[in-house]
XYZ file of N, CA and C in Angstrom:
711
model
N 46.439 25.828 -94.931
C 47.315 26.709 -95.708
C 48.773 26.308 -95.503
N 49.527 26.282 -96.600
C 50.922 25.880 -96.531
C 51.783 26.995 -95.952
N 52.716 26.599 -95.114
C 53.749 27.513 -94.627
C 55.108 26.904 -94.942
N 56.134 27.731 -94.824
C 57.488 27.237 -95.066
C 57.809 26.088 -94.108
N 57.420 26.227 -92.856
C 57.707 25.212 -91.854
C 56.954 23.911 -92.161
N 55.706 24.052 -92.613
C 54.914 22.877 -92.970
C 55.555 22.136 -94.132
N 55.978 22.865 -95.149
C 56.624 22.255 -96.302
C 57.925 21.574 -95.887
N 58.734 22.253 -95.087
C 59.993 21.673 -94.631
C 59.751 20.357 -93.892
N 58.729 20.340 -93.041
C 58.418 19.140 -92.273
C 58.018 17.978 -93.182
N 57.187 18.271 -94.182
C 56.736 17.222 -95.097
C 57.900 16.644 -95.892
N 58.791 17.519 -96.364
C 59.941 17.047 -97.138
C 60.897 16.268 -96.238
N 61.114 16.765 -95.034
C 62.016 16.109 -94.101
C 61.580 14.684 -93.797
N 60.279 14.457 -93.782
C 59.755 13.115 -93.520
C 60.139 12.124 -94.613
N 60.525 12.628 -95.780
C 60.888 11.763 -96.902
C 62.387 11.494 -96.965
N 63.148 12.113 -96.091
C 64.604 11.974 -96.115
C 65.007 10.515 -95.904
N 65.960 10.057 -96.724
C 66.430 8.680 -96.623
C 67.949 8.658 -96.481
N 68.433 7.899 -95.508
C 69.880 7.686 -95.348
C 70.295 6.304 -95.832
N 69.328 5.559 -96.322
C 69.551 4.156 -96.679
C 70.558 3.985 -97.805
N 70.579 4.949 -98.743
C 71.442 4.817 -99.914
C 72.344 6.046 -100.080
N 72.794 6.626 -98.986
C 73.783 7.708 -99.066
C 75.063 7.162 -99.690
N 75.807 8.019 -100.350
C 76.989 7.569 -101.076
C 78.030 6.914 -100.173
N 78.090 7.329 -98.915
C 79.060 6.719 -98.000
C 78.505 5.491 -97.305
N 77.326 5.018 -97.755
C 76.674 3.897 -97.080
C 76.076 2.933 -98.100
N 76.798 2.724 -99.217
C 76.266 1.916 -100.304
C 76.782 0.486 -100.229
N 75.927 -0.468 -100.614
C 76.401 -1.845 -100.704
C 77.150 -2.039 -102.016
N 77.816 -3.165 -102.161
C 78.790 -3.369 -103.235
C 78.226 -3.160 -104.627
N 77.003 -3.593 -104.873
C 76.452 -3.504 -106.223
C 76.232 -2.067 -106.670
N 76.137 -1.122 -105.724
C 75.943 0.291 -106.051
C 77.216 1.111 -105.905
N 78.117 0.674 -105.034
C 79.295 1.475 -104.704
C 80.174 1.739 -105.928
N 80.231 0.790 -106.845
C 81.133 0.922 -107.991
C 80.511 1.639 -109.190
N 79.263 2.024 -109.080
C 78.627 2.770 -110.169
C 79.104 4.217 -110.184
N 79.105 4.834 -111.372
C 79.311 6.282 -111.444
C 78.169 6.967 -110.712
N 78.462 8.139 -110.171
C 77.459 8.815 -109.342
C 77.168 10.216 -109.869
N 75.919 10.584 -109.766
C 75.509 11.946 -110.075
C 74.397 12.328 -109.115
N 74.086 13.614 -109.087
C 73.020 14.101 -108.207
C 72.271 15.217 -108.905
N 70.997 15.339 -108.585
C 70.185 16.436 -109.103
C 69.601 17.190 -107.911
N 69.386 18.465 -108.113
C 68.692 19.270 -107.106
C 67.243 19.433 -107.536
N 66.327 19.129 -106.624
C 64.907 19.370 -106.862
C 64.531 20.604 -106.051
N 64.514 21.782 -106.686
C 64.197 23.006 -105.950
C 62.684 23.204 -105.840
N 62.224 23.417 -104.634
C 60.820 23.711 -104.376
C 60.691 25.149 -103.897
N 59.585 25.766 -104.254
C 59.313 27.107 -103.753
C 57.829 27.221 -103.435
N 57.520 27.997 -102.440
C 56.142 28.171 -101.992
C 55.709 29.604 -102.279
N 54.608 29.723 -103.032
C 54.099 31.046 -103.372
C 52.579 30.999 -103.453
N 51.922 31.911 -102.738
C 50.454 32.006 -102.764
C 49.795 30.664 -102.478
N 50.333 29.949 -101.502
C 49.787 28.677 -101.034
C 49.901 27.567 -102.082
N 50.802 27.731 -103.035
C 51.047 26.701 -104.044
C 52.522 26.298 -103.973
N 52.773 24.997 -103.962
C 54.142 24.487 -103.995
C 54.534 24.288 -105.451
N 55.628 24.936 -105.835
C 56.138 24.818 -107.201
C 57.439 24.023 -107.206
N 57.694 23.375 -108.336
C 58.925 22.626 -108.534
C 59.647 23.204 -109.753
N 60.948 23.489 -109.583
C 61.744 24.060 -110.671
C 62.322 22.946 -111.543
N 62.262 23.152 -112.852
C 62.788 22.214 -113.834
C 63.574 22.980 -114.891
N 64.333 22.254 -115.671
C 65.049 22.885 -116.784
C 64.814 22.094 -118.065
N 64.933 22.778 -119.177
C 64.969 22.104 -120.471
C 66.378 22.244 -121.008
N 67.009 21.117 -121.296
C 68.400 21.124 -121.739
C 68.509 21.801 -123.105
N 69.651 22.382 -123.370
C 69.864 23.084 -124.630
C 70.409 22.132 -125.691
N 70.678 22.668 -126.849
C 71.305 21.909 -127.935
C 72.803 21.741 -127.715
N 73.363 22.461 -126.751
C 74.820 22.459 -126.556
C 75.326 21.280 -125.741
N 74.431 20.561 -125.067
C 74.872 19.444 -124.235
C 75.099 18.210 -125.108
N 75.970 17.309 -124.638
C 76.317 16.122 -125.420
C 75.187 15.102 -125.431
N 74.513 14.942 -124.299
C 73.408 13.988 -124.226
C 72.193 14.678 -123.609
N 71.050 14.061 -123.763
C 69.779 14.579 -123.235
C 69.414 15.945 -123.831
N 69.782 16.177 -125.081
C 69.451 17.451 -125.737
C 67.937 17.686 -125.709
N 67.552 18.903 -125.338
C 66.154 19.349 -125.343
C 65.259 18.594 -124.351
N 65.846 17.788 -123.488
C 65.032 17.050 -122.524
C 64.836 17.855 -121.244
N 63.711 17.604 -120.592
C 63.420 18.254 -119.312
C 64.114 17.475 -118.195
N 64.754 18.201 -117.306
C 65.465 17.563 -116.202
C 65.542 18.532 -115.030
N 66.006 18.027 -113.908
C 66.378 18.894 -112.806
C 67.827 19.321 -112.996
N 68.220 20.471 -112.459
C 69.638 20.825 -112.526
C 70.465 19.776 -111.795
N 71.554 19.354 -112.418
C 72.372 18.322 -111.793
C 73.422 17.799 -112.737
N 74.212 16.879 -112.247
C 75.278 16.298 -113.053
C 76.120 15.335 -112.250
N 77.247 14.946 -112.840
C 78.101 13.930 -112.248
C 78.936 14.474 -111.086
N 79.259 13.571 -110.186
C 80.181 13.862 -109.088
C 81.510 14.320 -109.654
N 82.099 15.298 -109.022
C 83.435 15.769 -109.385
C 84.326 15.755 -108.153
N 85.613 15.624 -108.394
C 86.578 15.638 -107.300
C 86.400 16.925 -106.494
N 86.316 16.787 -105.219
C 86.048 17.936 -104.346
C 84.648 17.921 -103.789
N 83.730 17.195 -104.456
C 82.375 17.034 -103.922
C 82.425 16.002 -102.796
N 81.960 16.388 -101.627
C 82.007 15.467 -100.489
C 80.866 14.460 -100.516
N 79.774 14.833 -101.157
C 78.587 13.986 -101.127
C 77.616 14.447 -102.209
N 76.431 13.826 -102.232
C 75.433 14.158 -103.246
C 74.952 15.603 -103.117
N 74.874 16.103 -101.896
C 74.424 17.484 -101.690
C 75.395 18.456 -102.352
N 76.686 18.237 -102.171
C 77.685 19.110 -102.799
C 77.547 19.090 -104.314
N 77.383 17.906 -104.868
C 77.261 17.787 -106.332
C 76.017 18.509 -106.835
N 74.884 18.286 -106.181
C 73.628 18.903 -106.617
C 73.684 20.424 -106.527
N 74.219 20.952 -105.428
C 74.297 22.403 -105.259
C 75.255 23.029 -106.260
N 76.394 22.383 -106.480
C 77.366 22.925 -107.438
C 76.759 22.987 -108.835
N 76.111 21.899 -109.240
C 75.529 21.858 -110.584
C 74.392 22.865 -110.737
N 73.566 23.030 -109.714
C 72.464 23.998 -109.787
C 73.004 25.420 -109.893
N 74.113 25.689 -109.196
C 74.732 27.011 -109.290
C 75.255 27.255 -110.703
N 75.896 26.245 -111.272
C 76.454 26.385 -112.620
C 75.359 26.510 -113.669
N 74.299 25.734 -113.550
C 73.314 25.634 -114.619
C 72.246 26.711 -114.583
N 71.772 27.078 -113.386
C 70.674 28.058 -113.320
C 70.989 29.235 -112.400
N 72.242 29.344 -111.953
C 72.630 30.500 -111.148
C 72.040 30.506 -109.751
N 71.708 29.332 -109.232
C 71.132 29.236 -107.887
C 72.267 29.091 -106.875
N 72.517 30.136 -106.118
C 73.617 30.122 -105.147
C 73.320 29.119 -104.038
N 74.308 28.330 -103.637
C 74.084 27.336 -102.576
C 73.535 27.931 -101.286
N 73.934 29.164 -100.953
C 73.458 29.743 -99.699
C 72.011 30.221 -99.780
N 71.399 30.080 -100.962
C 69.984 30.412 -101.112
C 69.104 29.158 -101.152
N 69.711 28.020 -100.866
C 68.982 26.756 -100.869
C 68.970 26.179 -99.460
N 67.808 25.868 -98.963
C 67.699 25.136 -97.707
C 67.551 23.651 -98.043
N 68.655 22.936 -97.943
C 68.623 21.508 -98.250
C 67.884 20.778 -97.130
N 66.887 19.982 -97.521
C 66.030 19.344 -96.525
C 66.135 17.819 -96.563
N 66.312 17.237 -97.747
C 66.256 15.777 -97.816
C 66.997 15.243 -99.032
N 67.429 14.001 -98.894
C 67.846 13.183 -100.026
C 66.802 12.086 -100.192
N 66.360 11.879 -101.417
C 65.436 10.793 -101.698
C 66.222 9.548 -102.112
N 65.538 8.448 -102.258
C 66.192 7.216 -102.699
C 66.614 7.373 -104.156
N 67.849 7.043 -104.483
C 68.340 7.231 -105.859
C 67.785 6.194 -106.819
N 68.057 6.423 -108.097
C 67.740 5.458 -109.138
C 68.995 5.236 -109.989
N 69.024 4.123 -110.688
C 70.126 3.823 -111.595
C 69.641 4.052 -113.018
N 70.378 4.847 -113.775
C 70.003 5.143 -115.155
C 70.430 4.013 -116.077
N 69.934 4.055 -117.308
C 70.294 3.051 -118.303
C 71.791 3.087 -118.604
N 72.440 4.201 -118.283
C 73.885 4.342 -118.483
C 74.677 3.866 -117.271
N 74.018 3.192 -116.345
C 74.656 2.667 -115.125
C 75.210 3.790 -114.251
N 74.449 4.837 -114.100
C 74.808 5.948 -113.219
C 73.797 6.000 -112.081
N 74.303 6.057 -110.863
C 73.441 6.200 -109.694
C 73.089 7.672 -109.535
N 71.816 8.000 -109.648
C 71.353 9.390 -109.617
C 70.605 9.633 -108.308
N 71.142 10.537 -107.493
C 70.550 10.831 -106.187
C 69.837 12.179 -106.227
N 68.561 12.220 -105.891
C 67.832 13.491 -105.839
C 67.970 14.153 -104.470
N 68.324 15.420 -104.490
C 68.448 16.233 -103.280
C 67.352 17.291 -103.332
N 66.548 17.373 -102.291
C 65.411 18.299 -102.289
C 65.752 19.517 -101.438
N 65.564 20.699 -102.029
C 65.822 21.937 -101.304
C 64.695 22.930 -101.501
N 64.572 23.853 -100.573
C 63.564 24.910 -100.659
C 64.266 26.216 -100.988
N 63.735 26.933 -101.974
C 64.318 28.215 -102.385
C 63.275 29.311 -102.230
N 63.749 30.536 -102.165
C 62.854 31.683 -101.994
C 61.955 31.851 -103.206
N 60.770 32.408 -102.982
C 59.814 32.583 -104.066
C 60.269 33.624 -105.084
N 61.225 34.475 -104.702
C 61.694 35.501 -105.636
C 62.908 35.060 -106.444
N 63.276 33.779 -106.364
C 64.423 33.298 -107.138
C 64.191 33.487 -108.631
N 65.187 34.061 -109.311
C 65.143 34.255 -110.754
C 66.311 33.492 -111.384
N 66.040 32.441 -112.120
C 67.128 31.636 -112.688
C 67.933 32.405 -113.732
N 69.212 32.052 -113.797
C 70.117 32.603 -114.808
C 70.780 31.425 -115.512
N 70.096 30.865 -116.509
C 70.590 29.643 -117.154
C 71.926 29.857 -117.867
N 72.781 28.823 -117.822
C 74.005 28.864 -118.618
C 73.732 28.243 -119.978
N 74.783 27.985 -120.744
C 74.597 27.507 -122.111
C 74.069 26.074 -122.187
N 74.075 25.364 -121.058
C 73.553 24.004 -121.059
C 72.030 23.970 -120.922
N 71.444 25.087 -120.563
C 70.012 25.147 -120.257
C 69.311 26.124 -121.203
N 68.319 25.623 -121.933
C 67.559 26.477 -122.838
C 66.439 27.207 -122.110
N 65.917 26.585 -121.052
C 64.770 27.150 -120.343
C 64.755 26.627 -118.911
N 64.539 27.516 -117.960
C 64.288 27.131 -116.570
C 62.873 27.575 -116.237
N 62.080 26.690 -115.685
C 60.674 26.994 -115.452
C 60.176 26.246 -114.217
N 59.030 26.657 -113.713
C 58.448 25.966 -112.568
C 57.008 25.578 -112.868
N 56.597 24.477 -112.250
C 55.242 23.957 -112.377
C 54.708 23.657 -110.985
N 53.395 23.692 -110.801
C 52.837 23.256 -109.522
C 53.199 21.791 -109.280
N 53.741 21.494 -108.118
C 54.158 20.122 -107.827
C 52.994 19.148 -107.925
N 51.814 19.584 -107.509
C 50.652 18.695 -107.505
C 50.276 18.244 -108.911
N 50.779 18.951 -109.918
C 50.514 18.576 -111.300
C 50.933 17.110 -111.569
N 51.964 16.644 -110.833
C 52.508 15.316 -111.089
C 51.724 14.197 -110.397
N 50.583 14.561 -109.830
C 49.633 13.560 -109.332
C 48.414 13.456 -110.237
N 48.321 14.346 -111.220
C 47.133 14.441 -112.061
C 47.328 13.692 -113.372
N 46.229 13.175 -113.889
C 46.278 12.405 -115.135
C 46.108 13.288 -116.369
N 45.881 14.586 -116.174
C 45.727 15.503 -117.300
C 47.021 15.580 -118.107
N 46.909 15.392 -119.425
C 48.068 15.458 -120.318
C 49.210 14.585 -119.810
N 48.829 13.420 -119.321
C 49.792 12.437 -118.846
C 49.566 11.136 -119.606
N 50.653 10.452 -119.930
C 50.540 9.114 -120.484
C 51.747 8.295 -120.049
N 51.658 7.004 -120.236
C 52.743 6.112 -119.824
C 52.962 5.044 -120.884
N 54.217 4.707 -121.113
C 54.603 3.602 -121.980
C 55.286 2.534 -121.131
N 55.290 1.326 -121.628
C 55.956 0.233 -120.930
C 57.367 0.074 -121.485
N 58.349 -0.002 -120.596
C 59.722 -0.277 -121.011
C 60.160 -1.602 -120.406
N 61.135 -2.228 -121.058
C 61.632 -3.519 -120.602
C 63.146 -3.468 -120.460
N 63.622 -3.861 -119.278
C 65.041 -4.001 -118.995
C 65.260 -5.396 -118.420
N 66.506 -5.841 -118.322
C 66.727 -7.139 -117.689
C 66.102 -7.189 -116.291
N 65.250 -8.166 -116.067
C 64.586 -8.409 -114.782
C 63.504 -7.384 -114.443
N 63.292 -6.398 -115.302
C 62.360 -5.311 -114.980
C 61.487 -4.990 -116.188
N 60.193 -4.850 -115.946
C 59.270 -4.290 -116.937
C 58.339 -3.360 -116.189
N 58.265 -2.113 -116.631
C 57.463 -1.150 -115.877
C 57.099 0.033 -116.762
N 56.417 1.015 -116.142
C 55.979 2.198 -116.871
C 57.066 3.275 -116.880
N 57.126 4.002 -117.982
C 57.827 5.282 -118.018
C 56.756 6.341 -118.252
N 56.773 7.395 -117.443
C 55.694 8.382 -117.425
C 56.080 9.651 -118.176
N 55.057 10.270 -118.796
C 55.229 11.499 -119.561
C 54.165 12.513 -119.126
N 54.576 13.766 -118.945
C 53.656 14.857 -118.615
C 53.922 16.010 -119.586
N 52.883 16.433 -120.271
C 53.027 17.527 -121.228
C 52.412 18.801 -120.661
N 53.178 19.892 -120.726
C 52.715 21.189 -120.244
C 53.143 22.262 -121.233
N 52.523 23.422 -121.126
C 52.884 24.570 -121.956
C 53.441 25.650 -121.037
N 54.649 26.086 -121.324
C 55.325 27.111 -120.525
C 55.726 28.247 -121.461
N 55.186 29.427 -121.196
C 55.482 30.589 -122.043
C 55.252 30.279 -123.517
N 54.182 29.556 -123.797
C 53.824 29.241 -125.173
C 54.587 28.079 -125.777
N 55.478 27.470 -125.003
C 56.296 26.359 -125.501
C 55.868 25.058 -124.842
N 55.708 24.013 -125.638
C 55.353 22.709 -125.110
C 56.590 22.043 -124.509
N 56.443 21.559 -123.277
C 57.535 20.840 -122.624
C 56.994 19.502 -122.128
N 57.817 18.475 -122.207
C 57.416 17.137 -121.765
C 58.405 16.662 -120.709
N 57.892 16.430 -119.516
C 58.692 15.889 -118.421
C 58.470 14.394 -118.384
N 59.549 13.623 -118.460
C 59.359 12.185 -118.541
C 60.522 11.437 -117.897
N 60.369 10.116 -117.833
C 61.439 9.263 -117.361
C 61.743 9.440 -115.886
N 63.036 9.405 -115.578
C 63.477 9.488 -114.196
C 63.051 10.807 -113.556
N 63.126 11.894 -114.308
C 62.724 13.205 -113.784
C 61.264 13.184 -113.358
N 60.414 12.636 -114.211
C 58.990 12.549 -113.877
C 58.768 11.673 -112.655
N 59.506 10.578 -112.564
C 59.294 9.659 -111.444
C 59.698 10.298 -110.118
N 60.805 11.042 -110.112
C 61.187 11.759 -108.897
C 60.086 12.742 -108.484
N 59.518 13.438 -109.470
C 58.476 14.419 -109.173
C 57.220 13.743 -108.639
N 56.863 12.587 -109.194
C 55.689 11.848 -108.719
C 55.889 11.427 -107.264
N 57.049 10.856 -106.972
C 57.338 10.411 -105.602
C 57.227 11.569 -104.615
N 57.840 12.683 -104.974
C 57.860 13.832 -104.075
C 56.445 14.368 -103.860
N 55.676 14.483 -104.927
C 54.303 14.986 -104.802
C 53.448 14.043 -103.954
N 53.596 12.759 -104.178
C 52.830 11.773 -103.406
C 53.152 11.882 -101.921
N 54.440 12.029 -101.594
C 54.842 12.105 -100.200
C 54.455 13.401 -99.522
N 54.596 14.511 -100.215
C 54.291 15.813 -99.619
C 52.788 15.997 -99.431
N 52.013 15.676 -100.454
C 50.565 15.888 -100.378
C 49.829 14.718 -99.730
N 50.563 13.608 -99.521
C 49.949 12.417 -98.931
C 48.710 11.984 -99.711
N 48.885 11.961 -101.040
C 47.825 11.556 -101.943
C 48.404 10.627 -103.003
N 47.670 9.609 -103.368
C 48.095 8.730 -104.450
C 47.860 9.412 -105.791
N 48.706 9.139 -106.782
C 48.460 9.683 -108.127
C 47.153 9.165 -108.704
N 46.637 9.885 -109.682
C 45.397 9.472 -110.344
C 45.618 8.345 -111.343
N 46.846 7.901 -111.484
C 47.215 6.885 -112.464
C 48.073 5.824 -111.776
N 48.183 4.672 -112.417
C 49.063 3.617 -111.903
C 50.515 4.007 -112.181
N 51.328 3.999 -111.144
C 52.734 4.386 -111.297
C 53.570 3.215 -111.779
N 53.227 2.016 -111.339
C 54.028 0.838 -111.641
C 53.123 -0.312 -112.060
N 53.675 -1.227 -112.851
C 52.933 -2.416 -113.242
C 52.765 -3.387 -112.080
N 53.709 -3.360 -111.144
C 53.736 -4.398 -110.110
C 53.452 -3.899 -108.701
N 53.645 -2.592 -108.445
C 53.490 -2.069 -107.097
C 52.652 -0.803 -107.115
N 51.886 -0.591 -106.053
C 51.183 0.669 -105.875
C 52.100 1.646 -105.142
N 52.048 2.918 -105.534
C 52.782 3.940 -104.796
C 51.907 4.409 -103.641
N 52.382 4.223 -102.428
C 51.600 4.518 -101.240
C 52.056 5.844 -100.621
N 51.133 6.721 -100.276
C 51.518 8.013 -99.681
C 52.367 7.886 -98.413
N 52.155 6.800 -97.659
C 52.943 6.653 -96.435
C 54.347 6.116 -96.707
N 54.598 5.653 -97.930
C 55.936 5.213 -98.333
C 56.076 5.346 -99.844
N 56.171 6.596 -100.357
C 56.213 6.794 -101.797
C 57.500 6.321 -102.462
N 58.503 5.939 -101.650
C 59.774 5.471 -102.201
C 59.813 3.952 -102.362
N 58.693 3.276 -102.116
C 58.724 1.814 -102.141
C 59.101 1.265 -103.515
N 58.656 1.914 -104.584
C 58.971 1.434 -105.930
C 60.447 1.655 -106.224
N 60.973 2.816 -105.857
C 62.399 3.105 -106.073
C 63.273 2.144 -105.284
N 62.884 1.875 -104.054
C 63.656 0.964 -103.206
C 63.700 -0.432 -103.820
N 62.553 -0.911 -104.280
C 62.494 -2.228 -104.892
C 63.363 -2.283 -106.146
N 63.374 -1.202 -106.917
C 64.188 -1.158 -108.128
C 65.669 -1.325 -107.853
N 66.145 -0.803 -106.723
C 67.557 -0.956 -106.373
C 67.866 -2.364 -105.892
N 66.909 -3.004 -105.240
C 67.139 -4.362 -104.756
C 67.203 -5.378 -105.902
N 66.536 -5.080 -107.023
C 66.512 -6.012 -108.149
C 67.879 -6.119 -108.822
N 68.665 -5.024 -108.813
C 70.023 -4.990 -109.396
C 70.013 -5.309 -110.894
N 69.029 -4.777 -111.610
C 68.890 -5.074 -113.034
C 70.084 -4.612 -113.857
N 70.746 -3.553 -113.419
C 71.851 -2.969 -114.195
C 73.036 -3.929 -114.315
N 73.132 -4.902 -113.408
C 74.230 -5.863 -113.479
C 74.077 -6.797 -114.675
N 72.901 -6.768 -115.317
C 72.626 -7.652 -116.446
C 72.607 -6.902 -117.779
N 73.023 -5.639 -117.762
C 73.069 -4.855 -118.993
C 74.479 -4.906 -119.572
N 74.555 -5.190 -120.847
C 75.856 -5.199 -121.519
C 76.492 -3.824 -121.433
N 77.768 -3.766 -121.113
C 78.464 -2.501 -120.946
C 78.394 -1.638 -122.201
N 78.472 -2.240 -123.359
C 78.443 -1.445 -124.584
C 77.078 -0.833 -124.794
N 75.996 -1.558 -124.469
C 74.652 -1.020 -124.621
C 74.425 0.133 -123.672
N 75.032 0.070 -122.484
C 74.820 1.129 -121.506
C 75.482 2.430 -121.926
N 76.362 2.390 -122.918
C 77.025 3.615 -123.370
C 76.259 4.317 -124.478
N 75.191 3.698 -124.959
C 74.417 4.290 -126.063
C 73.737 5.570 -125.633
């Protein structure tokens, strides 16, 4: 049976200091930075993960599923500050109601932004209060992201990289939502590490995701430095 302490321990084991913002090598240091908060909650022996669906009011990623988060702003000391500030603004989650446990290995977006996931545990009675950037805040069982049900993957190609992009379709309050891309990959990594189980599907074309090191694919992606080969104008699309 899951307890708060058990969950905290499992998440803590995934904490990485390898790519903290104050410890980046040159190829990453000059990228724009953003952070997302991955809020977890434990209820009735089920671990849930909070997600949002972006509204029509945002400039990019309209109607897409994501974690609360955004770009670094002056005054943010680190990725944790950015993630907590954005979660407070977007879904009304007060920083003092989040137990920050870990930072996972970041990924670089097609827009050349280094995105760092911060994992926190929130109370089971948390009730989101979305702002105008968020059309819907909802939670799903974390283990869902290890299952092949209503899951599919497409192959994408970037300079030096060809791999899968994953999609998960769910129904929330009668509305179909699709979690995909970087958001889905963060959720897969976290579920694999916490439950110590491999997904029912292939995560990557070239590497297996291993429960004892679920960040191996993300780590390899940063070492490849594919973003250095993307035309600046294309990255702004």
